[in-house]
Short mmCIF file of C-alpha atoms and ligand atoms in Angstrom, two decimals:
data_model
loop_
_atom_site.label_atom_id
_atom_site.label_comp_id
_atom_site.label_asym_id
_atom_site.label_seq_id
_atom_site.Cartn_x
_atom_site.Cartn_y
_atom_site.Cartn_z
CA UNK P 1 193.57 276.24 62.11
CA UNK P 2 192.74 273.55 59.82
CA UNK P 3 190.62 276.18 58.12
CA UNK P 4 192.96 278.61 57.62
CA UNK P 5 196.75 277.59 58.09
CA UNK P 6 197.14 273.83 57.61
CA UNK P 7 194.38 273.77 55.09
CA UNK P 8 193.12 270.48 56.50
CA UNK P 9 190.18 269.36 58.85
CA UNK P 10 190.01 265.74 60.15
CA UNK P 11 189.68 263.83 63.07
CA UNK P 12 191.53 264.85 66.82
CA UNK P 13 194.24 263.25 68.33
CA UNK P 14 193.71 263.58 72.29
CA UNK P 15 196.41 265.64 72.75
CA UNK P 16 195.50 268.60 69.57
CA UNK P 17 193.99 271.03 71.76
CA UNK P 18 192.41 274.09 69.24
CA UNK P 19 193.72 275.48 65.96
CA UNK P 20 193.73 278.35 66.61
CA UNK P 21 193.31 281.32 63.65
CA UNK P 22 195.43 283.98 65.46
CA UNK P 23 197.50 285.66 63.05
CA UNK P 24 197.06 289.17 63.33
CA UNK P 25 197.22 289.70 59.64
CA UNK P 26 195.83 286.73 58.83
CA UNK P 27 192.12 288.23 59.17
CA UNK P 28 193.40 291.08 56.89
CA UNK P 29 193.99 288.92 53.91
CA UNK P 30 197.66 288.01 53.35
CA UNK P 31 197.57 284.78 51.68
CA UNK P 32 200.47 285.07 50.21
CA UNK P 33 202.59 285.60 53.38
CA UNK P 34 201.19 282.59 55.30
CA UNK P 35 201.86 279.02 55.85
CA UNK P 36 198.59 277.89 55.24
CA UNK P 37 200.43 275.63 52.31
CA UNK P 38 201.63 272.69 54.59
CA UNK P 39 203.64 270.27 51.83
CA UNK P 40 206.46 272.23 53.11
CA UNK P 41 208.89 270.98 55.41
CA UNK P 42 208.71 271.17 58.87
CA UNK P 43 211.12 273.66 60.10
CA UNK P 44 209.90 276.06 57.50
CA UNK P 45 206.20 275.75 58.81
CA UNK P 46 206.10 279.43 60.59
CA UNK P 47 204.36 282.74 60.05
CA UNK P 48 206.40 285.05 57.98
CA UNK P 49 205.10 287.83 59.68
CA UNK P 50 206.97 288.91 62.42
CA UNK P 51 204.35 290.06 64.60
CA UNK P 52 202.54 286.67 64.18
CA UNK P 53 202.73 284.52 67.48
CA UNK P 54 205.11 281.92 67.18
CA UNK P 55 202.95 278.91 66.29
CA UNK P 56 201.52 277.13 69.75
CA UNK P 57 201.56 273.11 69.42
CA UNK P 58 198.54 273.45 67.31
CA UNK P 59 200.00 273.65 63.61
CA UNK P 60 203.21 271.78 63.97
CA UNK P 61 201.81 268.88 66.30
CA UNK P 62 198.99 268.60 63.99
CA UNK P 63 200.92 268.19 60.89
CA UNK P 64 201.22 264.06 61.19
CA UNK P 65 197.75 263.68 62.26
CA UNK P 66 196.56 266.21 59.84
CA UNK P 67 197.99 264.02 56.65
CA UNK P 68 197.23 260.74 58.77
CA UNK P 69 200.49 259.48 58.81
CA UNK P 70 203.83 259.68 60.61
CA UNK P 71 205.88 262.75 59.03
CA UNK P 72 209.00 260.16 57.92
CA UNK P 73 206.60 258.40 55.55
CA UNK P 74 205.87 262.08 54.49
CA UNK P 75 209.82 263.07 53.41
CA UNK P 76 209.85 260.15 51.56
CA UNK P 77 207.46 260.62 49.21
CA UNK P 78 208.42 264.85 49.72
CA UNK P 79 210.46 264.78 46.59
CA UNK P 80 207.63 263.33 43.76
CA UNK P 81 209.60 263.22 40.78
CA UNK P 82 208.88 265.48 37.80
CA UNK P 83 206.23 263.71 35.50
CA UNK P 84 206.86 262.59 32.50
CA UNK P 85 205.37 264.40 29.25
CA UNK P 86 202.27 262.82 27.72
CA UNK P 87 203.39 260.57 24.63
CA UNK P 88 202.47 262.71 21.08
CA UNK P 89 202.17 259.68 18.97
CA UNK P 90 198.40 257.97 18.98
CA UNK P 91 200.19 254.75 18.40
CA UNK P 92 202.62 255.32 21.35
CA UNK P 93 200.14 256.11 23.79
CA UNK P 94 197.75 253.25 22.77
CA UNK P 95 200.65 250.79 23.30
CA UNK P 96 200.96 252.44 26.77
CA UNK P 97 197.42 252.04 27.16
CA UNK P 98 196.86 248.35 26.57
CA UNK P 99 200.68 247.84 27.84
CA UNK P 100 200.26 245.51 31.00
CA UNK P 101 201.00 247.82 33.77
CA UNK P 102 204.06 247.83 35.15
CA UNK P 103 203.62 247.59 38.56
CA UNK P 104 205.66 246.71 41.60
CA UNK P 105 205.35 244.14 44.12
CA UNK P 106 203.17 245.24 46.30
CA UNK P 107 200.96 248.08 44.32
CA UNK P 108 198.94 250.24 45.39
CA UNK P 109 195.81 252.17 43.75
CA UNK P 110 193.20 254.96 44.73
CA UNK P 111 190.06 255.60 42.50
CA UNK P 112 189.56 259.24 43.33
CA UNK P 113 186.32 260.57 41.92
CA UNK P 114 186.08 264.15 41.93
CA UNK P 115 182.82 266.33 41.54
CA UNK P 116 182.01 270.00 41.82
CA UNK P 117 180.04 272.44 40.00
CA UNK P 118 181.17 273.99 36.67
CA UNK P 119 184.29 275.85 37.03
CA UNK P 120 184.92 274.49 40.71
CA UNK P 121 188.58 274.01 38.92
CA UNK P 122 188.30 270.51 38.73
CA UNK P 123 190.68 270.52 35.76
CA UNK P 124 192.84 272.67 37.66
CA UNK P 125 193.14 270.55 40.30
CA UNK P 126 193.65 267.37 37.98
CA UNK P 127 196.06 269.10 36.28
CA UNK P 128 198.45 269.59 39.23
CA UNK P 129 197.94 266.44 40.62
CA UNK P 130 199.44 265.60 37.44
CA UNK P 131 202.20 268.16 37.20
CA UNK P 132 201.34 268.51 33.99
CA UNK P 133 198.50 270.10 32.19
CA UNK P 134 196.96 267.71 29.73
CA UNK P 135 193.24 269.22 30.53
CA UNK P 136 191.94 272.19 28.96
CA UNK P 137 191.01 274.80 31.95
CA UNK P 138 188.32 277.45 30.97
CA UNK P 139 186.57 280.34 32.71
CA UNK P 140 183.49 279.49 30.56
CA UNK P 141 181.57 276.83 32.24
CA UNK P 142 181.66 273.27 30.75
CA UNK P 143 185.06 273.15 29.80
CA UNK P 144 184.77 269.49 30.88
CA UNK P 145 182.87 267.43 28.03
CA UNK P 146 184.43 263.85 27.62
CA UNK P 147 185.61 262.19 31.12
CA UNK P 148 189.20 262.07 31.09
CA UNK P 149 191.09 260.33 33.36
CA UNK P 150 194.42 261.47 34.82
CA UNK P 151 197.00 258.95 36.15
CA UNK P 152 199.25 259.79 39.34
CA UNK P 153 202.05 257.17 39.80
CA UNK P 154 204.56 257.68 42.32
CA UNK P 155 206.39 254.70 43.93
CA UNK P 156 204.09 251.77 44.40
CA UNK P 157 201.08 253.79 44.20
CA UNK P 158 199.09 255.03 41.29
CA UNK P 159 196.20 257.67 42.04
CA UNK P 160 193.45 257.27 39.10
CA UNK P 161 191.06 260.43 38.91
CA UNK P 162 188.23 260.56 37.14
CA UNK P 163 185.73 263.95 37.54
CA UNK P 164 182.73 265.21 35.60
CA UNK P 165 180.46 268.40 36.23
CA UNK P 166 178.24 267.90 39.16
CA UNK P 167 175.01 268.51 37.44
CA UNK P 168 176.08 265.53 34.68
CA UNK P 169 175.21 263.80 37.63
CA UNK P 170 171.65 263.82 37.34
CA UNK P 171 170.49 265.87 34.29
CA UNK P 172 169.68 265.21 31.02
CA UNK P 173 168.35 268.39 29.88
CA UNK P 174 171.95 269.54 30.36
CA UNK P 175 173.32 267.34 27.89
CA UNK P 176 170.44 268.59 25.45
CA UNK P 177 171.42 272.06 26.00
CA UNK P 178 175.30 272.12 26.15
CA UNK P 179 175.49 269.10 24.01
CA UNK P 180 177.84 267.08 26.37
CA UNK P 181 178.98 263.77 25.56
CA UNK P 182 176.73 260.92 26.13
CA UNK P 183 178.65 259.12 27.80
CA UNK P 184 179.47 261.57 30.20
CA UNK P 185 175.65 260.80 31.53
CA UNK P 186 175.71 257.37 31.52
CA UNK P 187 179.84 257.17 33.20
CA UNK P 188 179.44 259.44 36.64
CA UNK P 189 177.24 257.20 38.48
CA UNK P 190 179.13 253.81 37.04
CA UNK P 191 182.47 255.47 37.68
CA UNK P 192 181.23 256.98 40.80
CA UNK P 193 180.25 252.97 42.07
CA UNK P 194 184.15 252.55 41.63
CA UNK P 195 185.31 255.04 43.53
CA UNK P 196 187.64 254.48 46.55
CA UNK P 197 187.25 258.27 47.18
CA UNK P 198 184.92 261.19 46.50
CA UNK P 199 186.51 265.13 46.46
CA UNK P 200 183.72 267.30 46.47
CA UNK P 201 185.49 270.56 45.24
CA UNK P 202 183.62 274.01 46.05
CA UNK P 203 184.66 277.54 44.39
CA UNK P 204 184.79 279.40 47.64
CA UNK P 205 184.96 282.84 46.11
CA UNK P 206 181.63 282.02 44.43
CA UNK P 207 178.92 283.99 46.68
CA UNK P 208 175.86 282.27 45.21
CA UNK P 209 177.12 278.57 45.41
CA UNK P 210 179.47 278.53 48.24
CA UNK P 211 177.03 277.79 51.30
CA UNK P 212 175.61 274.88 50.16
CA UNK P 213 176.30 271.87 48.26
CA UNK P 214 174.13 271.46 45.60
CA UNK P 215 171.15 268.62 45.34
CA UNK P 216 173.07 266.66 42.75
CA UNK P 217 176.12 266.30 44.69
CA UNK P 218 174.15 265.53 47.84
CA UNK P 219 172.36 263.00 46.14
CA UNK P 220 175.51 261.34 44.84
CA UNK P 221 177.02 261.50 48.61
CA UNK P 222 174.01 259.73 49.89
CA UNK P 223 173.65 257.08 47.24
CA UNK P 224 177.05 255.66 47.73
CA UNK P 225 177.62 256.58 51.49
CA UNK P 226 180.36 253.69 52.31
CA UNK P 227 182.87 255.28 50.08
CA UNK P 228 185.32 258.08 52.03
CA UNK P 229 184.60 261.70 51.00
CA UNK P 230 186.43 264.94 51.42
CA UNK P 231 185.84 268.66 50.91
CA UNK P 232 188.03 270.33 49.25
CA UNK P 233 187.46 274.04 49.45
CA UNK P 234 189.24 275.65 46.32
CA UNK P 235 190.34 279.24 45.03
CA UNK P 236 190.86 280.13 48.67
CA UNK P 237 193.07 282.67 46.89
CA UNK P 238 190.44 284.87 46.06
CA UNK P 239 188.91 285.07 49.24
CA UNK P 240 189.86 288.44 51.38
CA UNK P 241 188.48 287.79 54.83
CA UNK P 242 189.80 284.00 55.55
CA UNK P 243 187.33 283.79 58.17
CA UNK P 244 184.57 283.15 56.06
CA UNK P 245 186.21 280.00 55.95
CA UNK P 246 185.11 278.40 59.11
CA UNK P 247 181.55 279.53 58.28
CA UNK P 248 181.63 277.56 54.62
CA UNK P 249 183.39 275.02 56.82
CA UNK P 250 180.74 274.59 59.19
CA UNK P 251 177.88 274.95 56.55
CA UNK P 252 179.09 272.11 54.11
CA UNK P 253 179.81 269.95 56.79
CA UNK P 254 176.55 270.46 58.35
CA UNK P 255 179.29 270.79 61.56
CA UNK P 256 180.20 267.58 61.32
CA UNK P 257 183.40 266.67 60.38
CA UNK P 258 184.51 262.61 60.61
CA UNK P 259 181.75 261.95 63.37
CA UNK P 260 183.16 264.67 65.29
CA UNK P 261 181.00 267.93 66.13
CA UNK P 262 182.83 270.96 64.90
CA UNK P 263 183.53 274.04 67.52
CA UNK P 264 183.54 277.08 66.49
CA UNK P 265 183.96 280.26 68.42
CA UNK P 266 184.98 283.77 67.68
CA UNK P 267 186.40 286.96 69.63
CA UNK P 268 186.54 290.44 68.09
CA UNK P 269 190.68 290.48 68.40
CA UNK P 270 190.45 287.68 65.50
CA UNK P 271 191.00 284.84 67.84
CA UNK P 272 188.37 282.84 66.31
CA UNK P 273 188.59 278.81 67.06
CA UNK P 274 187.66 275.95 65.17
CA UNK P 275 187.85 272.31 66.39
CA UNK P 276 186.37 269.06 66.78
CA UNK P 277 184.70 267.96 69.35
CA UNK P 278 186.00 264.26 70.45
CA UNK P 279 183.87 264.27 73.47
CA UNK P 280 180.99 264.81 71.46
CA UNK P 281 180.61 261.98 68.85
CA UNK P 282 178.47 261.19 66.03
CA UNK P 283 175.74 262.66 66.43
CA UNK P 284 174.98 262.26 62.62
CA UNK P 285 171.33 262.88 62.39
CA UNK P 286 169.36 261.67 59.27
CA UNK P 287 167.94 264.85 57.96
CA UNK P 288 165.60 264.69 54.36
CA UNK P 289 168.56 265.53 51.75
CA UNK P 290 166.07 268.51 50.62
CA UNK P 291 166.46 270.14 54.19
CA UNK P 292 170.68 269.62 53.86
CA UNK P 293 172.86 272.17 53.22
CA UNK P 294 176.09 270.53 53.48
CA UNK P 295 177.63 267.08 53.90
CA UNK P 296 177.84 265.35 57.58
CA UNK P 297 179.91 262.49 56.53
CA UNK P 298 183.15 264.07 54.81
CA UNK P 299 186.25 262.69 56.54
CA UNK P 300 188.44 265.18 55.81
CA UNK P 301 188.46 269.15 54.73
CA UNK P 302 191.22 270.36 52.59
CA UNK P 303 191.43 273.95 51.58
CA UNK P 304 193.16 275.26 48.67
CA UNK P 305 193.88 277.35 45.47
CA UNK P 306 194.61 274.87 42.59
CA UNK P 307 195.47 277.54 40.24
CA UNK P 308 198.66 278.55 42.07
CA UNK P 309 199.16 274.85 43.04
CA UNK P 310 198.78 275.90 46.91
CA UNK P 311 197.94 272.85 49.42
CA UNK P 312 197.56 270.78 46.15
CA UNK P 313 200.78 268.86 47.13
CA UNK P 314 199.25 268.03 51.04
CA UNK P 315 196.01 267.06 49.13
CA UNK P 316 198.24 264.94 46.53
CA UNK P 317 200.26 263.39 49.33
CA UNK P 318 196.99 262.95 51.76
CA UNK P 319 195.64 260.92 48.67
CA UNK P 320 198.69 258.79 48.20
CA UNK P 321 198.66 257.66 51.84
CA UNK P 322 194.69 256.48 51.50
CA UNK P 323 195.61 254.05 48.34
CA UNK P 324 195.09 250.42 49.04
CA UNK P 325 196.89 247.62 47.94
CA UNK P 326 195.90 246.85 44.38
CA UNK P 327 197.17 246.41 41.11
CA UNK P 328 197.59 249.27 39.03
CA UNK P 329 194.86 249.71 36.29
CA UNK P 330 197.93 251.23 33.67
CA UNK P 331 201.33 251.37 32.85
CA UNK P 332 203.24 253.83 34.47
CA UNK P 333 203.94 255.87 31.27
CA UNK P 334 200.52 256.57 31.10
CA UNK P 335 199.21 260.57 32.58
CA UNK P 336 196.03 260.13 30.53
CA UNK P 337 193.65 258.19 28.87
CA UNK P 338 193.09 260.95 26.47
CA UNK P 339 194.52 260.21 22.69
CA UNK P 340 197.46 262.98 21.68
CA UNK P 341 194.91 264.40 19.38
CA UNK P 342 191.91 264.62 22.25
CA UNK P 343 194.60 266.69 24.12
CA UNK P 344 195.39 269.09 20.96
CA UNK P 345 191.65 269.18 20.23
CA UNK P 346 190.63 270.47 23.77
CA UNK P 347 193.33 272.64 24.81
CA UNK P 348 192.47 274.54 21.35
CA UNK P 349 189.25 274.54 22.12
CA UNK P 350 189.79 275.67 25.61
CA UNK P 351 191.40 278.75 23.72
CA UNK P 352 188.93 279.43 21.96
CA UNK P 353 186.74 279.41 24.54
CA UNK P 354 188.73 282.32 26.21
CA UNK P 355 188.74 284.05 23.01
CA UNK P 356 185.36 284.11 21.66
CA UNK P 357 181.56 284.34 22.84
CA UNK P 358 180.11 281.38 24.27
CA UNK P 359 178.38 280.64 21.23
CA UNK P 360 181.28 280.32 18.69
CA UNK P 361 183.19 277.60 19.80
CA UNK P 362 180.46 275.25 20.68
CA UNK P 363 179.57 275.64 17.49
CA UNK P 364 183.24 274.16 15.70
CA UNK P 365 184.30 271.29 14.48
CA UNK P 366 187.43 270.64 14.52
CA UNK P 367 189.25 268.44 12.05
CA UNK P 368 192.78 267.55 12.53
CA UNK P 369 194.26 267.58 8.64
CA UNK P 370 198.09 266.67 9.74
CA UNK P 371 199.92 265.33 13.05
CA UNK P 372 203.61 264.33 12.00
CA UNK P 373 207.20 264.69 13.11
CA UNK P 374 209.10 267.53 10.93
CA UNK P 375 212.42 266.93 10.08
CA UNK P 376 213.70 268.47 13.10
CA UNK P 377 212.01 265.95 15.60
CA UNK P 378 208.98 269.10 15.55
CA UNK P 379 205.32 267.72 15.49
CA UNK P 380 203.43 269.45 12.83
CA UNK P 381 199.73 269.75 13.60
CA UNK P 382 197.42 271.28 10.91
CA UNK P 383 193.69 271.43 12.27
CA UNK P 384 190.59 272.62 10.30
CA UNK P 385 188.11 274.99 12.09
CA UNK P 386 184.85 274.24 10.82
CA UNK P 387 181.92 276.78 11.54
CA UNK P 388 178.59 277.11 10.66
CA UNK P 389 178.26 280.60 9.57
CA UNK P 390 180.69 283.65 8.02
CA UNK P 391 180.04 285.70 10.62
CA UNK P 392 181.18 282.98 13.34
CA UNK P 393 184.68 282.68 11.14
CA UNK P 394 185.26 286.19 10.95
CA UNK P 395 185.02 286.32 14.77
CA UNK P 396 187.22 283.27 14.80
CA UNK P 397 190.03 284.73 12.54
CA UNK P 398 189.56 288.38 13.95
CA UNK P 399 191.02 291.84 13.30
CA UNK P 400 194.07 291.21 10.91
CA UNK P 401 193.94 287.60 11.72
CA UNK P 402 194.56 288.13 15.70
CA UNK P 403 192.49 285.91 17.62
CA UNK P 404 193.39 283.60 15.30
CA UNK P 405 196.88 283.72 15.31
CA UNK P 406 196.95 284.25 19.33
CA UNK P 407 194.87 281.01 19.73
CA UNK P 408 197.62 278.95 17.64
CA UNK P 409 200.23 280.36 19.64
CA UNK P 410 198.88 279.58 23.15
CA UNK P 411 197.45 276.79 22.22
CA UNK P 412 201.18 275.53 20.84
CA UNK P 413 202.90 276.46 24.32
CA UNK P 414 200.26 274.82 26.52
CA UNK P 415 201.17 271.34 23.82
CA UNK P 416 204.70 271.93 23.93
CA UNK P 417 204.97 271.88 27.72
CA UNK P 418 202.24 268.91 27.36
CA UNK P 419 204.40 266.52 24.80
CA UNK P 420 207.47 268.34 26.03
CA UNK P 421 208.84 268.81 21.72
CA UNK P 422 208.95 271.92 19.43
CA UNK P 423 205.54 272.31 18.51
CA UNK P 424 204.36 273.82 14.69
CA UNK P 425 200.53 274.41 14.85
CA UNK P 426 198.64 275.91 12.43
CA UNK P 427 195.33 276.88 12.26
CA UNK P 428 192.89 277.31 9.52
CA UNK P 429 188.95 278.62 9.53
CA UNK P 430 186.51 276.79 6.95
CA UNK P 431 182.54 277.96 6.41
CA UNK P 432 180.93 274.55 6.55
CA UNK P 433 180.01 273.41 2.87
N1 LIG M 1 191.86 282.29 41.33
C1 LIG M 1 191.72 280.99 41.13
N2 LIG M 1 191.16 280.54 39.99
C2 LIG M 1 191.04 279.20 39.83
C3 LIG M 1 191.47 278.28 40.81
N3 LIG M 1 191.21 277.04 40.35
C4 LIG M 1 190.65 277.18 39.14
N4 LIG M 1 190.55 278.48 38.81
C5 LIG M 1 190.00 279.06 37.57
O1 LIG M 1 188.64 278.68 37.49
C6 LIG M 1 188.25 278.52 36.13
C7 LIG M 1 187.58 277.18 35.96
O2 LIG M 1 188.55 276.15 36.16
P1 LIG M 1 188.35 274.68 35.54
O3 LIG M 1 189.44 273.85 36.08
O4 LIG M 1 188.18 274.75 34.05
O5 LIG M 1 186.97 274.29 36.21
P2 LIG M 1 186.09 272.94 35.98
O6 LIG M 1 185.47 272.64 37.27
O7 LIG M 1 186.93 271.87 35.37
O8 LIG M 1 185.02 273.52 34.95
P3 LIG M 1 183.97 272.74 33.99
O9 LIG M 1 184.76 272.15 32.88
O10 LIG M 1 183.07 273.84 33.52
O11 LIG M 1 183.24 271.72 34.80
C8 LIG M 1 189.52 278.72 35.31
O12 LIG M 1 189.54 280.04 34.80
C9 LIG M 1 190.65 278.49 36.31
O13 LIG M 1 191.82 279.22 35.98
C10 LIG M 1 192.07 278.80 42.01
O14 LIG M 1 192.49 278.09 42.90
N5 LIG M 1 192.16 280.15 42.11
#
């Protein structure tokens, strides 16, 4: 089904009959031991479980007109190369930045704008997009305070996302309370006028958020309605009873998917159906956004679990195929716009987020004292933690020096694998004069 297998919803080809969600042990929660990840190559597009029934022409006929495109175009852009690292030297990458951007021929570009509520995993997902994580990732909400942009190029095509909390969107009292960047408020809606695409991302293991899209996103749907938007269902992972799915399917869509009415249909042996109506088209009424649950105008549904990277790839290479011809807004060296040191300062603080209550780490400053090359080709980093109060350090520096020293040490790996070099970090707490 596009809900459950494929991962992706979108408009009928006359000859797709139903998806249908059949699997046996699907219903029983076995993500793991399904194809419902479909970057993979045809012939190895089948249900691992030998009971399953072999798939019908659903799955594999829908696989071109599920990514929109013919499959060959597909295994040719199957193989995207591993990205580079992001440069460590602020000079390097500001060169990169104002470098003129290499670009081919013909180029290609796709604004993607991305919006979901706090901890929707929008960093996740930008991250592997990337292939690389440059953004800090937090359970705590809010992880996301200065819009960062990360740069896809592969071939002719460059993929530039852009993606801020939902509820930036609109309020102002959030700023006051979390302290966000200003110009985090001010950016969405100018970014969002940009856009060539919108992902709305939902956390579908959330119970309390799931079902409906919230008024801020709505809002930002309806006020730019000409650019292309898609769902993009994430953390499907943590979700037991796949099912549920179709219902968060046909909720957020208001069961309307691309003009097309959605179908939906169920039968106690799990044979539950889900498909678009072609006979039945647009029948997008204009209901008052305060009465909406869900979106009627997304183009396409896309249903993954960024943490794992699962269906990231057919959303990656959905996402190349929409680009437009266009020059390229930066050089092809260029992951980020984030500065070397934004990076360090972020993915520390994203530790320390993890680490410590809520409280503590908004409450840092962080002051980078040293960022040089050792004599090894190393980059030393020495970075002042600055709190506010004695007991915030000792919680900081913990029992024997713990959290401390277990902050430093993640915090290294994640930079290493980030500027791909031997990494020295060290770490030290300061009471604020
Ligand atoms: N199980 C699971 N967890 C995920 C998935 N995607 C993201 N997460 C987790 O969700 C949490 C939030 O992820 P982020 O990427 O920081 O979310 P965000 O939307 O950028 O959050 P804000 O910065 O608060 O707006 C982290 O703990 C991630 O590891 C997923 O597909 N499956």
């Amino acid at each position: 089904t596009p809900a459950a297998h494929p991962g992706v919803l979108g408009p009928p080809r006359p000859s797709l009959g139903c998806w249908d969600l059949c699997c046996p042990s699907w219903s029983a929660g076995t993500p793991t031991a399904h194809p419902w990840v479909l970057g993979s190559p045809l012939p190895s597009l089948r249900c691992w479980d030998p009971h399953c029934p072999p798939w019908g022409n659903g799955i594999t006929a829908a696989l071109p007109w599920v990514l929109g495109s013919p499959l060959s175009s597909l295994g040719a852009r199957g193989s995207l190369s591993a990205p580079q690292p992001v440069s460590r030297a602020a000079e390097e990458q500001e060169r990169l930045l104002r470098h003129r951007p290499d670009q081919p021929r013909s180029p290609k570009v796709l604004k993607v704008a991305i919006i979901g509520a706090p901890n929707a995993g929008k960093s996740t997902l930008s991250n592997q997009l990337l292939g690389r994580k440059v953004f800090a990732v937090s359970k705590k909400v809010h992880t996301t305070r200065c819009q960062a942009q990360g740069i896809v190029t592969s071939e002719d095509t460059q993929l530039v996302s852009s993606w801020w909390p939902e509820r930036s969107l609109t309020a102002a009292v959030f700023s006051f309370r979390h302290k966000l960047n200003e110009s985090m408020l001010k950016d969405p809606w100018e970014s969002m006028k940009h856009a060539d695409i919108v992902l709305v991302l939902v956390d579908v293991s959330d119970h309390w958020t799931r079902n409906c899209l919230s008024q801020e996103v709505l809002k930002c749907l309806s006020q730019f309605p000409q650019i292309p938007s898609v769902l993009v269902l994430n953390k499907v992972d943590l979700v037991k009873k796949k099912f549920i799915l179709l219902d968060l399917v046909a909720e957020l869509t208001e069961g309307i998917v691309n003009g097309q009415k959605l179908k939906m249909r169920y039968n106690p042996e799990h044979n539950s159906h889900c498909s678009l109506d072609s006979s039945n088209p647009k029948p997008c009424e204009h209901k008052h956004l305060k009465n909406m649950k869900g979106w009627p105008g997304f183009q396409e549904i896309f249903m993954l679990a960024a943490l794992h990277g699962e269906e990231v790839d057919t959303l990656k290479q959905y996402l190349l195929m929409q680009a437009k011809p266009g020059p390229w807004e930066f050089h092809s060296g260029v992951l980020t716009n984030q500065s070397p040191q934004e990076i360090c300062d972020n993915i520390i603080r994203e530790k320390m987020l993890e680490y410590l209550p809520l409280e503590v780490p908004y409450g840092v400053h962080q002051v980078t004292e040293m960022w040089e090359e050792g004599p090894s080709g190393e980059l030393l980093i020495m970075q002042n933690l600055v709190v506010p109060r004695k007991s915030h350090m000792m919680m900081l520096i913990g029992r024997k020096g713990k959290i401390i020293s277990r902050i430093a040490q993640e915090a290294g790996q994640d930079l290493m694998n980030a500027f791909l070099c031997d990494i020295r970090l060290k770490l030290r707490v300061e009471v604020k004069s």
